[in-house]
CSV table of C-alpha atoms (C1' of nucleotides) in Angstrom, one decimal:
chain,number,residue,atom,x,y,z
U,2,MET,CA,18.7,23.6,0.8
U,3,THR,CA,16.3,20.7,-0.7
U,4,PRO,CA,12.9,21.0,-1.2
U,5,MET,CA,13.0,20.1,2.3
U,6,SER,CA,10.9,16.7,2.9
U,7,VAL,CA,7.6,17.7,1.6
U,8,PRO,CA,7.4,13.4,0.7
U,9,LEU,CA,8.6,13.0,4.3
U,10,HIS,CA,6.2,14.7,5.7
U,11,GLN,CA,3.8,13.1,3.6
U,12,ALA,CA,4.7,9.4,4.9
U,13,LYS,CA,4.7,10.7,8.6
U,14,ALA,CA,1.3,11.7,8.1
U,15,ASP,CA,0.1,8.9,6.1
U,16,PHE,CA,1.7,6.5,9.0
U,17,PHE,CA,-0.2,8.6,11.6
U,18,ARG,CA,-3.4,8.6,9.5
U,19,THR,CA,-3.2,4.8,9.3
U,20,LEU,CA,-3.6,4.5,12.7
U,21,GLY,CA,-6.8,6.9,12.6
U,22,HIS,CA,-9.8,4.1,13.0
U,23,PRO,CA,-10.8,2.4,15.5
U,24,VAL,CA,-11.0,-0.6,14.1
U,25,ARG,CA,-7.1,-0.4,13.0
U,26,ILE,CA,-6.5,0.6,16.3
U,27,ARG,CA,-8.4,-2.4,18.1
U,28,VAL,CA,-6.7,-4.8,15.7
U,29,LEU,CA,-3.3,-3.7,16.8
U,30,GLU,CA,-4.2,-4.0,20.3
U,31,LEU,CA,-5.4,-7.5,19.9
U,32,LEU,CA,-2.3,-8.2,18.2
U,33,ARG,CA,0.0,-6.6,20.8
U,34,ASP,CA,-0.9,-10.1,22.9
U,35,GLY,CA,0.2,-12.3,20.3
U,36,PRO,CA,-0.8,-13.4,16.2
U,37,ARG,CA,-4.7,-14.0,15.4
U,38,PRO,CA,-6.8,-15.4,12.6
U,39,VAL,CA,-8.8,-13.0,11.2
U,40,ARG,CA,-11.6,-15.1,12.8
U,41,GLU,CA,-10.9,-14.3,16.3
U,42,LEU,CA,-10.2,-10.7,15.2
U,43,LEU,CA,-14.1,-10.7,13.9
U,44,ALA,CA,-15.3,-12.2,17.2
U,45,GLU,CA,-13.7,-9.5,19.5
U,46,ILE,CA,-14.4,-6.8,17.4
U,47,GLU,CA,-18.0,-5.9,16.0
U,48,VAL,CA,-17.7,-5.0,12.5
U,49,GLU,CA,-18.5,-6.6,8.7
U,50,PRO,CA,-16.0,-9.0,7.2
U,51,SER,CA,-15.6,-7.3,4.6
U,52,ASN,CA,-15.0,-4.2,6.3
U,53,MET,CA,-12.4,-5.9,8.5
U,54,SER,CA,-10.7,-7.0,5.5
U,55,GLN,CA,-10.7,-3.5,4.4
U,56,GLN,CA,-9.0,-2.3,7.6
U,57,LEU,CA,-6.6,-5.3,7.5
U,58,ALA,CA,-5.7,-4.3,3.8
U,59,VAL,CA,-4.7,-0.6,5.2
U,60,LEU,CA,-2.5,-1.9,8.3
U,61,ARG,CA,-0.8,-4.5,5.5
U,62,ARG,CA,-0.1,-2.1,3.0
U,63,THR,CA,1.3,0.6,5.9
U,64,GLY,CA,3.5,-2.6,6.7
U,65,LEU,CA,2.2,-2.5,10.5
U,66,VAL,CA,0.7,-6.0,10.1
U,67,SER,CA,1.6,-9.2,8.5
U,68,ALA,CA,-0.5,-11.8,7.3
U,69,VAL,CA,0.3,-15.9,7.0
U,70,ARG,CA,-1.5,-18.2,5.5
U,71,ASP,CA,-2.4,-21.1,7.9
U,72,GLY,CA,-4.8,-23.4,5.6
U,73,GLY,CA,-8.4,-22.0,5.6
U,74,THR,CA,-7.6,-19.1,7.8
U,75,VAL,CA,-5.2,-16.1,7.8
U,76,VAL,CA,-3.2,-15.1,11.0
U,77,TYR,CA,-2.0,-11.4,11.4
U,78,SER,CA,0.4,-10.6,13.7
U,79,LEU,CA,2.6,-7.0,14.1
U,80,ALA,CA,5.1,-6.3,11.7
U,81,THR,CA,7.3,-4.7,14.0
U,82,PRO,CA,7.1,-4.6,18.5
U,83,ASP,CA,7.8,-0.9,18.1
U,84,VAL,CA,4.0,-0.7,17.4
U,85,VAL,CA,3.6,-1.3,21.4
U,86,ASP,CA,5.3,1.7,22.2
U,87,LEU,CA,3.5,3.9,19.9
U,88,LEU,CA,0.2,2.9,21.6
U,89,ALA,CA,1.9,3.3,25.0
U,90,VAL,CA,3.0,7.1,24.2
U,91,ALA,CA,-0.3,7.5,22.6
U,92,ARG,CA,-2.1,6.4,25.7
U,93,ARG,CA,0.2,8.4,28.4
U,94,ILE,CA,-0.8,11.5,26.3
U,95,LEU,CA,-4.6,10.5,26.2
U,96,THR,CA,-4.7,10.1,30.0
U,97,ASP,CA,-2.7,13.3,30.5
U,98,MET,CA,-5.5,15.2,28.4
U,99,ILE,CA,-8.3,13.8,29.8
U,100,THR,CA,-6.6,14.5,33.6
U,101,GLY,CA,-6.4,17.9,32.3
U,102,GLN,CA,-10.2,18.5,31.2
U,103,ASP,CA,-11.0,16.7,34.8
U,104,GLU,CA,-8.9,19.3,36.6
U,105,LEU,CA,-10.5,22.1,34.1
U,106,LEU,CA,-13.7,21.1,35.0
U,107,ALA,CA,-13.2,20.5,39.0
U,108,GLU,CA,-11.5,24.6,38.6
U,109,LEU,CA,-15.0,25.5,36.7
U,110,ARG,CA,-17.2,23.7,39.5
U,111,ALA,CA,-15.5,25.7,42.3
U,112,GLU,CA,-15.8,29.0,40.5
U,113,ALA,CA,-19.3,28.2,40.4
U,114,ALA,CA,-19.9,27.4,43.9
U,115,LYS,CA,-18.0,30.7,45.0
R,18,MET,CA,-13.3,-9.0,31.8
R,19,THR,CA,-15.2,-5.4,30.8
R,20,PRO,CA,-14.6,-4.6,27.1
R,21,MET,CA,-13.1,-1.7,26.9
R,22,SER,CA,-14.9,0.7,25.7
R,23,VAL,CA,-16.2,1.9,22.0
R,24,PRO,CA,-15.6,5.7,22.7
R,25,LEU,CA,-12.1,5.1,24.2
R,26,HIS,CA,-11.0,3.5,20.6
R,27,GLN,CA,-12.4,6.6,19.1
R,28,ALA,CA,-10.9,8.7,21.0
R,29,LYS,CA,-7.4,7.4,20.0
R,30,ALA,CA,-8.3,7.1,16.7
R,31,ASP,CA,-9.2,10.6,16.6
R,32,PHE,CA,-6.1,11.2,18.4
R,33,PHE,CA,-4.3,10.0,15.6
R,34,ARG,CA,-6.1,10.8,12.8
R,35,THR,CA,-5.2,14.8,14.0
R,36,LEU,CA,-1.4,13.6,13.7
R,37,GLY,CA,-2.5,12.5,10.0
R,38,HIS,CA,-1.4,15.9,8.3
R,39,PRO,CA,1.8,16.7,6.8
R,40,VAL,CA,1.2,20.7,7.9
R,41,ARG,CA,0.3,19.6,11.3
R,42,ILE,CA,3.3,17.4,11.6
R,43,ARG,CA,5.2,20.3,10.5
R,44,VAL,CA,4.0,22.4,12.8
R,45,LEU,CA,4.4,20.3,15.9
R,46,GLU,CA,8.2,19.6,14.8
R,47,LEU,CA,8.6,23.0,14.7
R,48,LEU,CA,7.4,23.8,18.0
R,49,ARG,CA,9.8,20.9,19.6
R,50,ASP,CA,11.9,23.7,19.7
R,51,GLY,CA,10.1,26.2,21.4
R,52,PRO,CA,7.1,28.5,21.3
R,53,ARG,CA,6.4,30.2,18.0
R,54,PRO,CA,4.4,32.9,16.3
R,55,VAL,CA,1.9,32.0,13.6
R,56,ARG,CA,4.0,34.1,11.2
R,57,GLU,CA,7.1,32.3,11.5
R,58,LEU,CA,5.6,29.2,10.9
R,59,LEU,CA,3.8,30.4,7.7
R,60,ALA,CA,7.3,31.8,6.8
R,61,GLU,CA,8.6,28.0,7.1
R,62,ILE,CA,5.6,25.9,6.3
R,63,GLU,CA,4.1,26.3,2.7
R,64,VAL,CA,0.3,26.8,3.0
R,65,GLU,CA,-2.2,29.7,2.8
R,66,PRO,CA,-2.6,31.3,6.1
R,67,SER,CA,-6.3,30.3,5.9
R,68,ASN,CA,-5.3,26.8,5.5
R,69,MET,CA,-3.1,27.2,8.5
R,70,SER,CA,-5.0,28.6,10.8
R,71,GLN,CA,-7.3,25.8,10.1
R,72,GLN,CA,-5.1,23.1,10.7
R,73,LEU,CA,-4.0,25.2,14.0
R,74,ALA,CA,-7.4,24.8,15.3
R,75,VAL,CA,-7.6,21.1,15.0
R,76,LEU,CA,-4.7,21.0,16.8
R,77,ARG,CA,-6.0,23.2,19.2
R,78,ARG,CA,-9.5,21.4,19.4
R,79,THR,CA,-7.0,17.9,20.1
R,80,GLY,CA,-5.3,20.1,22.7
R,81,LEU,CA,-1.8,19.1,21.6
R,82,VAL,CA,-0.8,23.0,21.0
R,83,SER,CA,-1.7,25.7,22.8
R,84,ALA,CA,-2.2,29.6,21.6
R,85,VAL,CA,-1.4,32.5,23.3
R,86,ARG,CA,-2.2,36.1,22.1
R,87,ASP,CA,0.3,38.6,21.9
R,88,GLY,CA,-0.5,41.8,20.7
R,89,GLY,CA,-1.1,41.3,17.2
R,90,THR,CA,0.4,38.3,16.9
R,91,VAL,CA,-0.5,34.5,18.5
R,92,VAL,CA,2.0,32.6,19.6
R,93,TYR,CA,1.7,28.5,19.5
R,94,SER,CA,3.5,26.1,21.9
R,95,LEU,CA,2.9,22.3,22.7
R,96,ALA,CA,0.4,21.7,25.3
R,97,THR,CA,2.7,18.2,26.4
R,98,PRO,CA,6.2,17.3,25.9
R,99,ASP,CA,4.9,13.9,25.1
R,100,VAL,CA,4.4,14.8,22.0
R,101,VAL,CA,8.6,15.0,21.0
R,102,ASP,CA,8.2,11.3,22.3
R,103,LEU,CA,5.1,10.8,19.9
R,104,LEU,CA,7.1,11.9,16.8
R,105,ALA,CA,10.2,10.2,18.2
R,106,VAL,CA,8.9,6.6,18.2
R,107,ALA,CA,7.0,7.3,15.1
R,108,ARG,CA,10.5,8.4,13.2
R,109,ARG,CA,12.0,4.6,14.9
R,110,ILE,CA,8.8,2.8,13.0
R,111,LEU,CA,9.0,4.6,9.9
R,112,THR,CA,12.8,3.7,9.6
R,113,ASP,CA,12.4,0.1,10.2
R,114,MET,CA,9.7,0.0,7.7
R,115,ILE,CA,10.8,2.0,4.5
R,116,THR,CA,14.4,0.3,4.9
R,117,GLY,CA,13.8,-0.1,0.8
R,118,GLN,CA,13.2,3.3,0.0
R,119,ASP,CA,16.4,5.0,0.3
R,120,GLU,CA,15.7,8.5,-0.7
R,121,LEU,CA,12.8,8.8,2.6
R,122,LEU,CA,15.6,6.4,4.6
R,123,ALA,CA,18.5,9.4,4.0
R,124,GLU,CA,16.0,12.4,5.0
R,125,LEU,CA,15.2,10.4,8.2
R,126,ARG,CA,19.0,10.0,9.1
R,127,ALA,CA,20.0,13.8,8.4
R,128,GLU,CA,17.0,14.5,10.8
R,129,ALA,CA,18.2,12.0,13.4
R,130,ALA,CA,21.9,13.6,13.3
R,131,LYS,CA,20.5,17.3,14.3
Z,8,DT,C1',-11.7,58.0,13.5
Z,9,DG,C1',-9.8,55.0,9.9
Z,10,DC,C1',-6.3,51.9,8.1
Z,11,DT,C1',-2.9,48.2,8.6
Z,12,DG,C1',-1.1,43.6,9.2
Z,13,DA,C1',-2.0,39.4,11.4
Z,14,DA,C1',-4.9,35.8,12.3
Z,15,DT,C1',-8.9,33.5,12.2
Z,16,DT,C1',-14.0,32.1,10.5
Z,17,DT,C1',-17.2,30.7,7.1
Z,18,DA,C1',-18.7,28.9,3.0
Z,19,DG,C1',-18.9,25.8,-1.1
Z,20,DA,C1',-16.3,22.9,-4.1
Z,21,DA,C1',-12.9,19.1,-4.4
Z,22,DA,C1',-10.8,15.1,-2.8
Z,23,DT,C1',-10.0,11.5,0.3
Z,24,DT,C1',-12.1,8.0,3.4
Z,25,DC,C1',-15.5,5.0,5.1
Z,26,DT,C1',-19.3,1.3,4.7
Z,27,DT,C1',-21.9,-2.2,2.5
Z,28,DC,C1',-23.3,-5.2,-0.9
Z,29,DA,C1',-21.9,-8.2,-4.5
Z,30,DA,C1',-18.9,-11.3,-6.5
Z,31,DT,C1',-14.5,-13.6,-6.2
Z,32,DT,C1',-10.6,-16.7,-4.1
Z,33,DT,C1',-8.6,-20.6,-1.5
Z,34,DA,C1',-8.5,-24.5,0.9
Z,35,DT,C1',-11.5,-28.3,3.0
Z,36,DG,C1',-14.7,-32.0,3.4
Z,37,DA,C1',-18.9,-34.9,2.0
E,3,DT,C1',-17.3,-33.1,-8.2
E,4,DC,C1',-19.8,-30.2,-5.2
E,5,DA,C1',-20.7,-27.4,-1.2
E,6,DT,C1',-18.8,-24.5,2.4
E,7,DA,C1',-16.2,-21.7,5.3
E,8,DA,C1',-12.6,-18.1,5.8
E,9,DA,C1',-11.1,-14.2,3.9
E,10,DT,C1',-10.7,-11.0,0.3
E,11,DT,C1',-11.7,-7.7,-3.5
E,12,DG,C1',-14.4,-4.6,-6.1
E,13,DA,C1',-17.2,-1.0,-6.8
E,14,DA,C1',-21.0,2.8,-5.5
E,15,DG,C1',-23.0,5.7,-2.5
E,16,DA,C1',-22.3,8.5,1.7
E,17,DA,C1',-19.8,10.7,4.9
E,18,DT,C1',-15.4,13.2,6.5
E,19,DT,C1',-11.6,15.7,5.1
E,20,DT,C1',-9.1,18.9,3.0
E,21,DC,C1',-8.2,23.3,-0.1
E,22,DT,C1',-9.5,28.1,-1.8
E,23,DA,C1',-11.5,33.1,-1.9
E,24,DA,C1',-13.8,36.1,0.4
E,25,DA,C1',-15.4,38.2,4.7
E,26,DT,C1',-14.3,38.8,9.7
E,27,DT,C1',-12.2,39.9,14.1
E,28,DC,C1',-8.4,42.0,16.7
E,29,DA,C1',-4.9,45.1,17.9
E,30,DG,C1',-2.0,49.0,16.9
E,31,DC,C1',-1.2,53.6,15.1
E,32,DA,C1',-1.0,57.7,11.9
DNA sequence: TGCTGAATTTAGAAATTCTTCAATTTATGA
DNA sequence: TCATAAATTGAAGAATTTCTAAATTCAGCA
């Protein structure tokens, strides 16, 4: 049996890890609605320009977004529309988990009221 | 229009970050096929028991898996079947992205054929 | 009780990631 | 050419995460 996919699991982990940053998540969500120049991303997300560039570089390296220079500005867009699905599934899971916590909280309250 | 709350983006990022580790990914994939005791997870994944416990603790904290004690062993299972969808979408994106890297691509295809 | 296997916890060092600041590139307009 | 805006890059220190090893908990059993 092949040394079963150590690099594959690493690749998957690396992929998810690039999503593990609030600024990068916000960028992807903004790009869901279409391409945007860095300037606009900076207007919507509170972060220093250099930090934004760093996070954009991470997304670029992973291949999730692509950048095109247009004169003085650089326009970013999603490299694949599949990212939209991923964010949607993630939101569904988070919604389920938070709902579950609410239910648990309700149970605790009911128990305390006895 | 109300800005999406900062804590929400943090929650999303935290969620993805818990997926950003090869051992944790591997555990979730094994649990896809059903509940398993820690002993079996250790038999399939090359990692020290204490390290495994730590990664399982991360998954537990996030609410992705749940653990039940059965005598001397502890059995883990997926907390929500949605995780399966998430892994599937992620694989689809990876397939698209790494078309140039033949080795990884072959492994992904082999996995899809199971 | 004392022993053993299974699993977790704790603590610390090692490695990685994040943030910030200064310097640099690229294009545009005076 | 010079100046400026937009964006990126590089490097350092701070903050997190990860890994390893030792100690601990828990259940079952001689």
